[in-house]
Coordinates of C-alpha atoms in Angstrom, one line a residue:
X1 CA 0.1 -0.1 0.0
X2 CA 1.6 2.9 -1.1
X3 CA 1.8 6.3 0.7
X4 CA 3.3 9.9 0.9
X5 CA 5.9 10.7 3.1
X6 CA 7.0 14.1 3.8
X7 CA 10.9 13.8 4.3
X8 CA 11.1 12.7 0.8
X9 CA 11.0 16.3 -1.0
X10 CA 14.3 17.4 0.6
X11 CA 15.4 13.5 0.1
X12 CA 14.6 13.3 -3.5
X13 CA 15.6 17.6 -4.4
X14 CA 19.4 16.5 -3.0
X15 CA 19.8 13.3 -5.3
X16 CA 18.1 15.7 -8.7
X17 CA 20.8 18.2 -8.0
X18 CA 23.7 15.6 -8.0
X19 CA 21.9 13.1 -10.7
X20 CA 20.0 15.0 -13.2
X21 CA 17.5 18.0 -13.7
X22 CA 14.0 17.2 -12.6
X23 CA 11.0 18.5 -14.7
X24 CA 8.8 19.5 -11.6
X25 CA 10.6 20.9 -8.5
X26 CA 9.4 24.1 -6.5
X27 CA 11.9 26.3 -4.8
X28 CA 11.2 26.5 -1.1
X29 CA 12.2 30.2 -0.2
X30 CA 13.3 31.8 -3.1
X31 CA 10.5 34.6 -4.8
X32 CA 9.2 33.8 -8.1
X33 CA 10.5 36.2 -10.5
X34 CA 9.9 36.7 -14.9
X35 CA 12.3 38.8 -16.7
X36 CA 12.8 39.0 -20.7
X37 CA 16.4 39.0 -22.1
X38 CA 17.9 38.8 -25.9
X39 CA 20.7 37.6 -27.0
X40 CA 22.0 40.1 -29.0
X41 CA 20.7 43.5 -28.9
X42 CA 21.7 44.3 -32.1
X43 CA 20.6 43.0 -35.3
X44 CA 21.0 43.0 -39.2
X45 CA 17.9 43.9 -41.5
X46 CA 16.5 39.8 -42.2
X47 CA 18.6 38.6 -39.7
X48 CA 17.7 37.1 -36.2
X49 CA 18.4 37.0 -32.6
X50 CA 16.7 35.1 -29.4
X51 CA 14.8 36.8 -26.9
X52 CA 14.8 34.4 -23.8
X53 CA 12.0 34.8 -21.3
X54 CA 12.8 33.6 -18.0
X55 CA 10.7 32.4 -15.5
X56 CA 12.6 31.2 -11.8
X57 CA 10.6 29.4 -9.4
X58 CA 7.5 29.0 -11.1
X59 CA 5.8 27.7 -14.5
X60 CA 3.7 29.4 -16.8
X61 CA 0.4 28.9 -17.5
X62 CA 0.7 29.6 -21.0
X63 CA 2.5 31.8 -23.3
X64 CA 1.8 33.9 -26.6
X65 CA 2.7 32.1 -30.0
X66 CA 3.6 35.8 -31.1
X67 CA 4.6 39.3 -29.6
X68 CA 3.6 42.2 -31.4
X69 CA 6.5 44.8 -32.0
X70 CA 7.3 47.3 -34.2
X71 CA 10.0 46.7 -36.8
X72 CA 10.2 43.0 -35.5
X73 CA 8.9 39.7 -35.9
X74 CA 8.9 37.8 -32.7
X75 CA 7.8 34.0 -32.9
X76 CA 7.7 31.5 -30.0
X77 CA 10.3 28.9 -30.9
X78 CA 9.6 24.9 -30.0
X79 CA 11.1 23.5 -26.7
X80 CA 12.6 24.9 -23.5
X81 CA 15.3 25.1 -21.2
X82 CA 14.5 23.6 -17.2
X83 CA 17.3 23.9 -15.2
X84 CA 17.8 23.8 -11.1
X85 CA 20.7 25.2 -8.8
X86 CA 20.9 24.8 -4.7
X87 CA 22.9 27.3 -3.4
X88 CA 23.9 27.2 0.5
X89 CA 20.7 25.1 0.6
X90 CA 18.1 27.6 -1.0
X91 CA 16.7 25.6 -4.4
X92 CA 15.8 27.5 -7.1
X93 CA 14.5 26.3 -10.5
X94 CA 14.7 28.2 -13.8
X95 CA 12.4 27.3 -17.2
X96 CA 13.6 29.2 -20.2
X97 CA 11.3 29.9 -23.3
X98 CA 13.2 30.9 -26.5
X99 CA 11.0 33.4 -29.4
X100 CA 12.9 33.8 -32.5
X101 CA 13.4 37.4 -33.2
X102 CA 13.8 38.6 -36.6
X103 CA 14.2 42.4 -37.8
X104 CA 12.1 44.0 -40.1
X105 CA 13.8 47.4 -41.2
X106 CA 16.3 49.4 -39.9
X107 CA 15.7 51.2 -36.7
X108 CA 15.4 51.3 -32.6
X109 CA 12.5 49.2 -31.8
X110 CA 12.1 46.6 -28.4
X111 CA 10.2 43.5 -27.6
X112 CA 7.4 45.0 -25.7
X113 CA 6.4 44.3 -21.3
X114 CA 5.1 40.4 -21.4
X115 CA 2.7 39.3 -19.1
X116 CA 2.3 35.7 -17.8
X117 CA 0.4 33.9 -15.2
X118 CA 1.9 31.7 -12.4
X119 CA -0.6 29.8 -9.8
X120 CA -3.0 32.7 -10.9
X121 CA -0.7 35.5 -10.0
X122 CA 0.3 37.6 -13.4
X123 CA 3.7 38.4 -13.8
X124 CA 5.1 41.5 -16.4
X125 CA 8.4 41.8 -18.1
X126 CA 10.3 44.9 -18.9
X127 CA 10.7 46.1 -22.4
X128 CA 13.9 45.4 -24.1
X129 CA 15.5 47.5 -26.6
X130 CA 16.7 45.9 -29.9
X131 CA 18.6 48.0 -33.0
X132 CA 18.3 46.7 -36.2
X133 CA 20.5 48.3 -38.9
X134 CA 21.3 47.8 -42.6
X135 CA 24.4 45.3 -43.2
X136 CA 27.5 46.2 -45.4
X137 CA 27.2 43.6 -48.4
X138 CA 30.7 42.8 -47.6
X139 CA 30.5 42.4 -44.0
X140 CA 30.1 38.4 -43.2
X141 CA 27.2 37.4 -41.2
X142 CA 29.0 36.2 -37.9
X143 CA 28.3 36.5 -34.1
X144 CA 30.1 34.3 -31.6
X145 CA 27.5 35.8 -29.2
X146 CA 25.0 33.7 -30.9
X147 CA 24.7 29.8 -29.9
X148 CA 23.5 28.9 -33.3
X149 CA 23.1 31.1 -36.6
X150 CA 23.1 30.2 -40.7
X151 CA 25.3 33.0 -42.7
X152 CA 24.7 32.9 -46.9
X153 CA 27.2 34.7 -48.9
X154 CA 27.9 34.7 -52.0
X155 CA 31.6 36.1 -54.1
X156 CA 29.4 38.4 -56.6
X157 CA 26.0 40.3 -56.1
X158 CA 26.4 42.2 -59.4
X159 CA 26.3 40.0 -62.5
X160 CA 24.6 39.6 -65.9
X161 CA 21.2 37.8 -67.1
X162 CA 22.0 33.8 -67.3
X163 CA 25.6 34.0 -65.4
X164 CA 25.6 31.6 -62.9
X165 CA 26.9 32.5 -59.5
X166 CA 28.3 30.4 -56.4
X167 CA 26.5 30.8 -52.9
X168 CA 27.1 29.0 -49.7
X169 CA 24.8 28.7 -47.0
X170 CA 27.1 28.2 -43.4
X171 CA 25.5 26.8 -40.3
X172 CA 27.1 27.8 -37.2
X173 CA 26.4 25.5 -34.0
X174 CA 28.2 26.5 -30.7
X175 CA 30.7 23.5 -29.6
X176 CA 32.2 20.6 -30.8
X177 CA 30.8 18.0 -32.7
X178 CA 27.2 19.6 -32.1
X179 CA 25.6 19.2 -35.8
X180 CA 24.3 15.8 -36.3
X181 CA 22.7 16.8 -39.5
X182 CA 21.9 19.4 -41.9
X183 CA 18.5 18.6 -43.9
X184 CA 17.8 20.2 -47.3
X185 CA 17.5 24.1 -47.7
X186 CA 14.9 26.0 -48.6
X187 CA 15.3 29.0 -50.4
X188 CA 12.7 30.6 -53.5
X189 CA 12.5 33.4 -55.7
X190 CA 10.3 33.9 -58.6
X191 CA 12.6 35.5 -60.9
X192 CA 16.0 33.5 -60.0
X193 CA 16.7 30.1 -60.4
X194 CA 18.1 28.6 -57.3
X195 CA 19.6 25.2 -56.5
X196 CA 21.3 24.3 -53.5
X197 CA 24.3 20.9 -54.0
X198 CA 22.9 17.4 -51.9
X199 CA 26.0 17.3 -49.9
X200 CA 27.2 19.4 -46.6
X201 CA 30.6 19.5 -45.0
X202 CA 31.2 19.4 -41.5
X203 CA 34.1 21.1 -40.1
X204 CA 35.3 23.3 -36.9
X205 CA 36.5 26.7 -36.6
X206 CA 36.7 29.5 -34.2
X207 CA 34.8 32.6 -34.1
X208 CA 36.3 35.2 -31.3
X209 CA 37.8 32.9 -29.6
X210 CA 34.8 30.5 -29.2
X211 CA 34.6 27.0 -30.9
X212 CA 32.0 26.1 -33.8
X213 CA 31.0 23.2 -35.9
X214 CA 30.0 24.2 -39.2
X215 CA 27.8 22.5 -42.0
X216 CA 28.3 24.2 -45.4
X217 CA 25.9 23.5 -48.4
X218 CA 27.0 25.2 -51.3
X219 CA 24.4 25.8 -54.0
X220 CA 24.2 28.2 -57.3
X221 CA 21.5 30.9 -59.1
X222 CA 21.3 32.9 -61.6
X223 CA 18.7 35.2 -63.5
X224 CA 17.3 35.8 -66.8
X225 CA 15.6 39.1 -66.1
X226 CA 17.3 42.1 -65.4
X227 CA 16.6 44.2 -61.8
X228 CA 17.8 44.1 -58.2
X229 CA 16.5 41.1 -55.8
X230 CA 16.3 40.3 -52.5
X231 CA 17.8 36.7 -51.8
X232 CA 17.2 34.7 -49.1
X233 CA 16.6 34.5 -46.1
X234 CA 17.0 30.3 -46.4
X235 CA 15.7 28.4 -44.0
X236 CA 17.3 25.2 -42.9
X237 CA 16.6 22.3 -40.3
X238 CA 19.5 21.1 -38.4
X239 CA 19.9 18.6 -35.7
X240 CA 22.1 20.1 -32.7
X241 CA 23.2 18.3 -29.5
X242 CA 20.6 19.3 -27.3
X243 CA 22.1 21.5 -24.1
X244 CA 18.9 21.3 -22.3
X245 CA 19.4 17.3 -22.0
X246 CA 21.3 15.7 -19.3
X247 CA 23.1 13.4 -21.7
X248 CA 23.3 16.2 -24.4
X249 CA 27.1 16.3 -24.6
X250 CA 27.5 12.2 -23.3
X251 CA 29.2 10.2 -25.9
X252 CA 27.7 7.3 -27.3
X253 CA 23.8 5.9 -27.5
X254 CA 23.0 8.6 -24.8
X255 CA 23.6 11.6 -27.0
X256 CA 20.3 13.8 -27.2
X257 CA 20.0 16.1 -30.0
X258 CA 17.3 18.7 -30.8
X259 CA 16.1 20.2 -34.2
X260 CA 15.6 24.1 -34.8
X261 CA 15.0 25.7 -37.9
X262 CA 17.2 28.1 -38.7
X263 CA 17.2 31.3 -40.9
X264 CA 20.0 32.6 -42.8
X265 CA 20.4 36.6 -43.7
X266 CA 19.2 37.8 -46.9
X267 CA 21.8 38.5 -49.8
X268 CA 21.1 42.0 -52.5
X269 CA 21.6 40.3 -56.0
X270 CA 21.5 43.0 -59.1
X271 CA 21.1 40.9 -62.7
X272 CA 22.3 43.4 -65.2
X273 CA 21.2 42.4 -68.9
X274 CA 23.1 41.5 -71.8
X275 CA 24.4 44.0 -74.1
X276 CA 22.8 44.8 -77.2
X277 CA 25.8 45.4 -79.0
X278 CA 27.8 43.6 -80.8
X279 CA 25.2 40.4 -80.3
X280 CA 25.4 37.9 -82.7
X281 CA 22.4 36.9 -83.9
X282 CA 23.6 33.0 -83.7
X283 CA 23.7 33.5 -79.7
X284 CA 21.2 31.5 -78.1
X285 CA 21.6 32.5 -74.7
X286 CA 24.9 30.7 -73.8
X287 CA 26.9 32.5 -70.7
X288 CA 30.2 31.6 -69.6
X289 CA 33.7 31.1 -70.9
X290 CA 33.5 27.8 -73.1
X291 CA 35.8 25.9 -75.1
X292 CA 34.2 22.9 -77.6
X293 CA 35.7 20.2 -79.6
X294 CA 34.0 17.5 -81.6
X295 CA 34.8 13.8 -83.0
X296 CA 32.7 12.0 -85.6
X297 CA 31.9 8.3 -86.3
X298 CA 31.9 7.1 -88.9
X299 CA 33.9 8.8 -91.3
X300 CA 33.9 6.4 -94.3
X301 CA 29.9 6.2 -95.4
X302 CA 27.3 6.1 -98.1
X303 CA 25.2 9.1 -99.2
X304 CA 22.1 8.8 -96.8
X305 CA 24.1 6.9 -93.8
X306 CA 24.3 8.8 -90.2
X307 CA 27.2 10.1 -88.8
X308 CA 27.5 10.5 -84.4
X309 CA 28.6 13.5 -83.5
X310 CA 30.0 14.0 -80.1
X311 CA 30.4 17.3 -78.8
X312 CA 32.3 18.7 -75.5
X313 CA 31.9 21.6 -74.3
X314 CA 34.3 22.6 -71.4
X315 CA 34.7 26.0 -69.1
X316 CA 33.2 27.6 -66.2
X317 CA 29.6 28.8 -67.0
X318 CA 26.0 28.3 -67.3
X319 CA 25.1 24.7 -68.8
X320 CA 21.5 25.1 -67.6
X321 CA 20.9 27.5 -70.6
X322 CA 23.5 26.1 -72.8
X323 CA 22.9 25.0 -76.4
X324 CA 24.6 23.0 -78.7
X325 CA 26.7 24.4 -81.2
X326 CA 25.5 25.7 -84.6
X327 CA 25.8 23.6 -87.9
X328 CA 27.7 25.9 -90.3
X329 CA 26.9 23.9 -93.4
X330 CA 27.1 26.1 -96.5
X331 CA 24.4 24.1 -98.8
X332 CA 22.0 23.0 -96.5
X333 CA 20.4 20.3 -99.1
X334 CA 23.8 18.4 -98.8
X335 CA 22.9 17.3 -95.4
X336 CA 20.2 16.3 -93.0
X337 CA 20.9 16.8 -89.5
X338 CA 18.6 16.4 -85.9
X339 CA 18.1 18.2 -82.9
X340 CA 21.4 17.1 -80.6
X341 CA 20.9 15.7 -77.0
X342 CA 22.4 17.3 -73.5
X343 CA 24.2 15.5 -71.2
X344 CA 25.7 17.2 -68.2
X345 CA 27.1 14.8 -65.5
X346 CA 26.2 17.0 -61.7
X347 CA 29.6 15.5 -60.8
X348 CA 31.2 17.7 -63.9
X349 CA 28.8 20.5 -63.4
X350 CA 30.0 23.9 -63.2
X351 CA 28.8 26.5 -60.7
X352 CA 29.7 29.4 -62.5
X353 CA 33.6 29.9 -61.5
X354 CA 34.9 26.1 -61.7
X355 CA 35.2 24.8 -65.0
X356 CA 32.7 22.2 -66.1
X357 CA 31.5 19.7 -69.0
X358 CA 28.7 19.1 -71.0
X359 CA 28.4 16.4 -73.8
X360 CA 25.8 17.4 -77.1
X361 CA 25.5 14.4 -79.2
X362 CA 24.1 14.9 -82.8
X363 CA 23.0 12.7 -85.8
X364 CA 24.0 14.0 -89.3
X365 CA 23.4 12.1 -92.7
X366 CA 25.1 13.4 -96.0
X367 CA 22.4 13.8 -99.1
X368 CA 25.4 14.0 -101.5
X369 CA 28.9 12.8 -102.0
X370 CA 30.6 15.5 -99.5
X371 CA 34.0 15.2 -99.1
X372 CA 34.0 17.3 -95.3
X373 CA 31.7 17.6 -92.1
X374 CA 31.1 21.6 -92.2
X375 CA 32.6 23.4 -88.8
X376 CA 29.9 24.1 -85.9
X377 CA 30.1 27.4 -84.0
X378 CA 29.0 27.6 -80.6
X379 CA 28.7 31.5 -79.2
X380 CA 28.6 32.8 -76.0
X381 CA 28.6 36.1 -73.5
X382 CA 31.8 36.3 -71.8
X383 CA 31.2 38.1 -68.1
X384 CA 34.6 38.8 -67.4
X385 CA 35.5 40.3 -70.7
X386 CA 31.2 41.9 -71.3
X387 CA 31.8 41.1 -74.7
X388 CA 30.2 37.9 -77.2
X389 CA 32.8 35.4 -78.3
X390 CA 32.7 32.5 -80.1
X391 CA 34.5 28.7 -80.6
X392 CA 34.3 26.9 -84.2
X393 CA 35.2 23.3 -84.5
X394 CA 37.8 22.2 -87.7
X395 CA 36.1 20.5 -91.1
X396 CA 36.2 16.9 -90.4
X397 CA 37.4 14.8 -93.6
X398 CA 34.9 12.0 -94.5
X399 CA 35.0 9.6 -97.6
X400 CA 31.3 9.3 -99.3
X401 CA 30.4 6.7 -102.0
X402 CA 27.5 6.9 -103.8
X403 CA 24.3 4.8 -103.1
X404 CA 23.7 2.1 -104.9
X405 CA 21.5 0.0 -102.8
X406 CA 18.4 1.2 -104.8
X407 CA 19.4 -0.7 -108.5
X408 CA 21.1 -3.8 -106.7
X409 CA 18.0 -4.5 -105.1
X410 CA 15.2 -4.1 -107.4
X411 CA 13.4 -7.1 -108.7
X412 CA 13.2 -8.4 -111.6
X413 CA 10.1 -7.0 -113.9
X414 CA 10.1 -3.7 -112.2
X415 CA 11.6 -1.1 -114.0
X416 CA 14.0 1.8 -112.2
X417 CA 12.3 5.0 -112.0
X418 CA 13.6 7.4 -114.6
X419 CA 14.7 4.2 -116.7
X420 CA 12.6 6.1 -119.8
X421 CA 9.4 3.5 -119.7
X422 CA 6.4 5.2 -119.4
X423 CA 3.2 3.7 -118.1
X424 CA 0.3 5.4 -119.8
X425 CA -2.3 4.6 -117.5
X426 CA -0.5 7.0 -114.8
X427 CA 1.9 9.0 -116.6
X428 CA 4.4 8.0 -114.4
X429 CA 8.3 7.3 -115.4
X430 CA 7.9 3.3 -114.3
X431 CA 6.3 0.4 -115.7
X432 CA 5.0 -2.4 -113.8
X433 CA 4.9 -6.5 -114.6
X434 CA 2.5 -8.7 -112.9
X435 CA 4.0 -10.6 -109.7
X436 CA 4.9 -14.0 -109.9
X437 CA 3.1 -16.4 -107.6
X438 CA 6.1 -17.7 -105.7
X439 CA 6.8 -21.5 -104.9
X440 CA 6.0 -23.0 -101.7
X441 CA 9.5 -23.8 -100.0
X442 CA 9.7 -26.3 -96.8
X443 CA 13.1 -25.3 -95.4
X444 CA 12.0 -23.9 -92.5
X445 CA 8.4 -25.5 -91.8
X446 CA 8.2 -28.0 -89.2
X447 CA 6.0 -30.9 -90.4
X448 CA 3.2 -32.5 -88.2
X449 CA 2.6 -35.8 -87.9
X450 CA -0.9 -37.3 -88.5
X451 CA -0.5 -40.7 -86.4
X452 CA -0.5 -41.2 -82.5
X453 CA 3.3 -41.3 -81.4
X454 CA 4.7 -44.4 -79.7
X455 CA 5.7 -43.2 -76.2
X456 CA 9.2 -44.9 -74.4
X457 CA 8.3 -45.6 -71.0
X458 CA 10.0 -43.7 -68.5
X459 CA 12.9 -45.3 -66.5
X460 CA 12.2 -46.2 -62.8
X461 CA 14.3 -43.5 -60.5
X462 CA 15.7 -44.3 -57.3
X463 CA 12.8 -43.1 -54.9
X464 CA 10.2 -44.9 -56.4
X465 CA 11.6 -48.2 -55.2
X466 CA 10.4 -49.4 -51.6
X467 CA 14.0 -50.3 -50.8
X468 CA 15.0 -47.1 -50.6
X469 CA 12.0 -45.9 -48.5
X470 CA 12.8 -48.4 -46.4
X471 CA 15.9 -47.9 -46.1
X472 CA 15.3 -44.3 -44.7
X473 CA 13.4 -45.4 -41.8
X474 CA 16.0 -46.3 -39.3
X475 CA 18.1 -43.4 -39.8
X476 CA 15.2 -41.3 -39.5
X477 CA 14.5 -43.1 -36.0
X478 CA 17.9 -42.7 -34.5
X479 CA 17.6 -38.9 -35.6
X480 CA 14.7 -38.1 -34.3
X481 CA 15.3 -39.7 -31.2
X482 CA 18.1 -38.1 -30.5
X483 CA 16.7 -34.7 -31.5
X484 CA 14.0 -35.6 -28.5
X485 CA 16.3 -36.5 -25.9
X486 CA 18.7 -33.4 -26.5
X487 CA 15.1 -31.1 -25.8
X488 CA 14.0 -33.1 -23.2
X489 CA 17.2 -32.5 -21.5
X490 CA 16.9 -28.7 -22.3
X491 CA 13.6 -28.7 -20.6
X492 CA 14.8 -30.2 -17.7
X493 CA 17.8 -27.9 -17.3
X494 CA 15.4 -24.7 -17.6
X495 CA 13.3 -25.7 -14.9
X496 CA 15.6 -27.2 -12.8
X497 CA 17.3 -23.4 -13.1
X498 CA 13.9 -21.9 -12.8
X499 CA 13.2 -23.5 -9.7
X500 CA 16.6 -23.0 -7.8
X501 CA 16.6 -19.3 -9.2
X502 CA 14.9 -17.0 -6.3
X503 CA 13.7 -13.9 -6.9
X504 CA 15.2 -11.2 -4.4
X505 CA 12.9 -8.8 -2.5
X506 CA 13.4 -5.1 -2.4
X507 CA 15.5 -5.8 0.8
X508 CA 17.5 -8.5 -0.2
X509 CA 18.5 -6.0 -3.6
X510 CA 19.1 -2.8 -1.0
X511 CA 21.3 -4.6 1.2
X512 CA 23.6 -5.8 -2.0
X513 CA 24.1 -2.6 -2.7
X514 CA 25.7 -1.7 0.0
X515 CA 28.4 -4.9 -0.4
X516 CA 29.3 -3.3 -4.0
X517 CA 32.7 -3.5 -4.3
X518 CA 33.3 -1.2 -7.8
X519 CA 31.3 1.4 -9.2
X520 CA 29.5 -0.9 -12.0
X521 CA 28.4 -3.6 -9.3
X522 CA 27.0 -0.7 -7.0
X523 CA 24.8 0.7 -10.0
X524 CA 23.9 -3.0 -11.4
X525 CA 22.8 -3.6 -7.8
X526 CA 20.8 -0.4 -7.8
X527 CA 19.3 -1.8 -11.1
X528 CA 18.3 -4.5 -9.7
X529 CA 16.5 -3.1 -6.4
X530 CA 14.7 -0.8 -8.7
X531 CA 13.5 -4.1 -11.0
X532 CA 12.5 -5.3 -6.8
X533 CA 10.8 -2.6 -5.7
X534 CA 8.6 -2.3 -9.1
X535 CA 7.7 -5.8 -8.8
X536 CA 6.7 -5.8 -5.3
X537 CA 5.0 -2.1 -5.4
X538 CA 2.9 -3.0 -8.7
X539 CA 1.8 -1.6 -11.6
X540 CA 1.3 1.8 -11.7
X541 CA 3.2 3.0 -8.3
X542 CA 5.4 5.1 -10.1
X543 CA 2.8 7.2 -10.9
X544 CA 1.2 7.5 -7.2
X545 CA 4.7 9.0 -6.0
X546 CA 4.9 12.4 -4.5
X547 CA 6.3 14.2 -7.7
X548 CA 9.7 15.0 -6.5
X549 CA 10.3 11.6 -5.5
X550 CA 9.2 10.1 -8.6
X551 CA 12.0 12.3 -10.7
X552 CA 14.5 11.0 -8.4
X553 CA 13.2 7.2 -9.5
X554 CA 13.4 8.2 -12.9
X555 CA 16.9 10.2 -12.8
X556 CA 18.8 7.6 -10.9
X557 CA 17.2 4.8 -13.0
X558 CA 18.5 6.6 -16.2
X559 CA 21.9 7.2 -14.6
X560 CA 22.1 3.9 -13.7
X561 CA 21.5 2.4 -17.0
X562 CA 23.8 4.9 -18.6
X563 CA 26.9 4.0 -16.3
X564 CA 26.2 -0.2 -16.6
X565 CA 25.0 -0.4 -20.3
X566 CA 26.1 2.7 -22.0
X567 CA 29.5 4.8 -22.6
X568 CA 29.5 5.1 -19.0
X569 CA 31.0 1.8 -18.6
X570 CA 34.1 2.6 -19.4
X571 CA 34.3 4.5 -16.2
X572 CA 33.4 1.0 -13.9
X573 CA 36.7 0.6 -12.0
X574 CA 36.9 4.0 -10.6
X575 CA 36.0 4.1 -6.9
X576 CA 32.6 5.0 -5.6
X577 CA 32.2 8.2 -4.3
X578 CA 30.9 8.6 -0.4
X579 CA 28.9 11.2 -1.6
X580 CA 27.6 9.8 -4.8
X581 CA 26.7 6.3 -2.7
X582 CA 24.8 8.1 0.2
X583 CA 22.4 10.1 -2.6
X584 CA 21.9 7.3 -4.0
X585 CA 20.8 5.1 -0.6
X586 CA 18.6 7.7 0.4
X587 CA 16.4 7.6 -2.8
X588 CA 16.5 3.7 -2.0
X589 CA 15.2 3.8 1.2
X590 CA 12.9 6.8 0.5
X591 CA 11.3 4.4 -2.1
X592 CA 11.5 1.0 0.6
X593 CA 9.7 3.3 3.1
X594 CA 6.7 3.7 0.7
X595 CA 6.3 -0.3 0.5
X596 CA 5.9 -0.1 4.6

């Protein structure tokens, strides 16, 4: 029968201060306070900081999802932190709730007062000033005062229409190995083409002497319509170390992560129009610095045969809008050509600065006995020189024979067109003859028999003979007899072990805790004592415990499992600390009193 005990509060609170933070522990003497602070009181336009609502010695009954503020956007984030301290016997708990503050326009603003209700009483914070400024485009958005943030950078902010420019989205989280995963970023613009790389790279850097883990995901963008555009902010979900968890920084299985959505700074991009002066009529929109080569196969053929051409275009530039080189045939009737097919391997794509590669395949067919394949020309705009340039392939020598296949394949009795004969009924330049009925040949036809076949009897198999099955009986009986004996012995041994094994009571398991010789044996004995207590107390016993003792029970169980089965087992040889042993013993004794 469970019964509450007033002395448990002091015992469990002392244990929680040693083991792990509890969720619902009220301070005994410190007053309730509510205050709001910002991580950084100065932020650029479009970027974020955090407004922290601190509730000391209490828990609010409800919080606003957003806080109206001129020039700012203040939105409540998911999750909260909870910590508690014990200073000179005075216990203090603190809840921290986070609001994401985004600067909407430049100026001096403030996060207004926030009123929260705690235990039926209203508490109001003081206004907090925030200055929003316009960032210099050349100033990187790095701020070591923030625990985590995202930064969007690009080497060029003025580009021509169709010019591809790279950018990087960098995520910074304070501490080493603080990033577990980075999701696909979200950043769209109706007038720009934006794409991110599928992969990202982790690294560790220092900002103002503080270590950060970074995740960098590259991308590219280009615009086809001239104008000034604001790109971003980019949004990305990041799985990072949960600093509020008791096991946040612990290595191994018990590491705790939390997923947060980060917003980067915006970027200003100016897209300039391509110049009209000097634009060739063959220009098809290619922007970059390209070189082109071509190969042809076959080079000896007959009129009307296809020739496969493969073009290789290399260099930095925009391969998304790149078109195939144009065919410069002087006499178009000498050739029949088909549309080219473009292939761009993502591993060989260009971001506008590094060199890329594209392959075009095209079919052309000579319609006369030509001696060479005419050159192809690629016209493009070079943004580095701000001028139009072109690259031509060299002519390729080929040998083309006349097509004689119609004359050699014509059947007898049918005149070749243009042979001089005239069909009066149709007025055409050929004559037709009556086709002869071909004689049947049976070289490839199988004759079907008309009489019943005489089948040969199938030979008798070994398994169809009675002697085979008689010979299998004795080995089978022996096998199953041995198998049955083995199963029977195993069942008897398990019954003996079950009969001889006696479950320890809570008192017996509690006594074994005192006799543990090392740290891992001590916490293994605690786990056995907690199991015995749960068995004797019955189902739902933990829910009936006083709130502070229930939290102490959970914390002790989690710590014991981590030290016995987790990465804490590596420290098993260390002696047991006297204070550590005393705190654990107080919790077990308090649980034992609930069984009386």
